[in-house]
Amino acid sequence: MNFYIKTYGCQMNERDSEALSGMLAARGWTRTEREDDARLLIFNTCSVRDQAERKALGKIMHMKKLKRRNEDIIIGVIGCMAQRMGDELFTELPHIDFVLGTGQLHELPDLVAQLVEERGVVHRAMLTGYSDDVLSGMSAHCFDENTPPVFGSVAITRGCNRFCSYCIVPYVRGREISRPADDVIAEIGQLAARGVREILLLGQNVAAFGLNGVLTPPPEDVSPFAELLERAAGVEGIARIRFTSPYPTYFSQRLIDTIAAEPKICRAIHLPVQSGSDRILKAMNRQYTAVSYLEIVNRLKRAVPGICFSTDVIVGFPGETEEDFAATRALMEEVGFDNAFIFKYSPRRGTVSAKHEDSVAMEDKERRNQLLLDDLAARSLRHNLALIGRRVEVLAEGPSARNPQRWCGKTSTAKTVFFAPIPGVNPGDMVTLEIARATHMSLFAGNISDLPDNE
Ligand code: SF4
């Protein structure tokens, strides 16, 4: 029987969908990319913004026509919106069969089996409780037999205890829980045995791994996350380790020393800052100031020469003035971010900040958003031009999606490099290339000059 799964939102959701696909495949289901070819349709939803929910609701509403054509198909809504709305979804979408929240995703195969076996008896099912088993139950992976996997994602924590005033995550993904380190290392070992070379460790706050959800930053000599990184680096076959997202205040000296000492840990840190204004950071309930954030960045820069940073920023948070925005712009220039996810503030029902007036006009949000994007493009072009003539180590991924005549890969600093295929080099191999050309988005190796230019 075929199943179709559509994923909305973040890397955590992508990873959840991959694990669920692996679990269903182990029960004999086959994944299809076509809704009308599936007996089971799953929508893994996101609640980070109203718009994300509306998009999913619109899509699922369309599935009504498939149900009319075939009463036997099973439609389910899972993930953050399922957790937030619960049985309200049966009213909004009377044609769906189950609702499965973020805290019991690992129950999906049994829930579906029951709906299949008891078709006509059991009409609907809903699970929106929280169980720690969701962590260990979601370690399956599914691979395409034809293309050896170069990358693998591993979820190490779930949920969040920080309650930033604009964020819905703690309300829909529950309290922060960490997986046992042995489980994580075992999963990385399985991935390495399949040929995976680069691991992405995932969590809402990965740097809080193993700290049992405490809010206070760990002492400078403590970081269970650093210990996990050291063990992951020791797994044979693993060449690179990335992680997202860490909360700034968990960067103890222990963690910084581990990053500095272990070359497999990528020299690109995603460190969400959200704002450069202390007044706005306080209103966001972010537990640091611009100065303390910069202090963490500077400690990392001193310990790890050449390290690069990316971040998340919100413009137009309630009450944000031109001065606040200028502080954000100045901080971003001082850190020298190579990349950033910039969001225009939109109130999220159920969060603390949604109670405040959304006071910044949309045109100001758009202007500030564009200014930061322009700064970013100019800065990353400057940084990339400085790499011309330099030799960089690249993890080869294979033919580029847009131009299969070319190959692409990434540097440890998360920069994309395009190069001409090299005889004997396979996906997952490390190659050292000299950079000949650069744009603000990409780098081009010297051996590419004889290929047509349409990247
Ligand atoms: S740290 Fe803040 S922004 Fe990030 S998931 Fe937790 S509550 Fe949301």
PDB file of C-alpha atoms and ligand atoms in Angstrom, residues 160 162-164 166-167 169-170 204 247 286, ligand 1:
ATOM      1  CA  CYS A 160      11.793  23.877  24.467  1.00  0.00           C
ATOM      2  CA  ARG A 162      12.555  29.030  26.971  1.00  0.00           C
ATOM      3  CA  PHE A 163       9.180  30.604  26.146  1.00  0.00           C
ATOM      4  CA  CYS A 164      10.452  33.464  24.002  1.00  0.00           C
ATOM      5  CA  TYR A 166       6.801  35.523  20.196  1.00  0.00           C
ATOM      6  CA  CYS A 167       7.269  31.760  19.876  1.00  0.00           C
ATOM      7  CA  VAL A 169       7.134  26.107  19.880  1.00  0.00           C
ATOM      8  CA  PRO A 170       7.043  25.456  23.647  1.00  0.00           C
ATOM      9  CA  GLN A 204      15.167  23.491  19.314  1.00  0.00           C
ATOM     10  CA  TYR A 247      20.616  29.031  22.385  1.00  0.00           C
ATOM     11  CA  ARG A 286      15.602  36.452  25.300  1.00  0.00           C
TER      12      ARG A 286
HETATM   13  S1  SF4 B   1      14.449  29.150  22.122  1.00  0.00           S
HETATM   14 FE1  SF4 B   1      12.761  30.589  21.941  1.00  0.00          FE
HETATM   15  S2  SF4 B   1      12.524  30.862  19.723  1.00  0.00           S
HETATM   16 FE2  SF4 B   1      13.691  28.987  20.032  1.00  0.00          FE
HETATM   17  S3  SF4 B   1      12.175  27.356  20.043  1.00  0.00           S
HETATM   18 FE3  SF4 B   1      12.546  27.960  22.177  1.00  0.00          FE
HETATM   19  S4  SF4 B   1      10.947  29.446  22.628  1.00  0.00           S
HETATM   20 FE4  SF4 B   1      11.092  29.263  20.397  1.00  0.00          FE
END
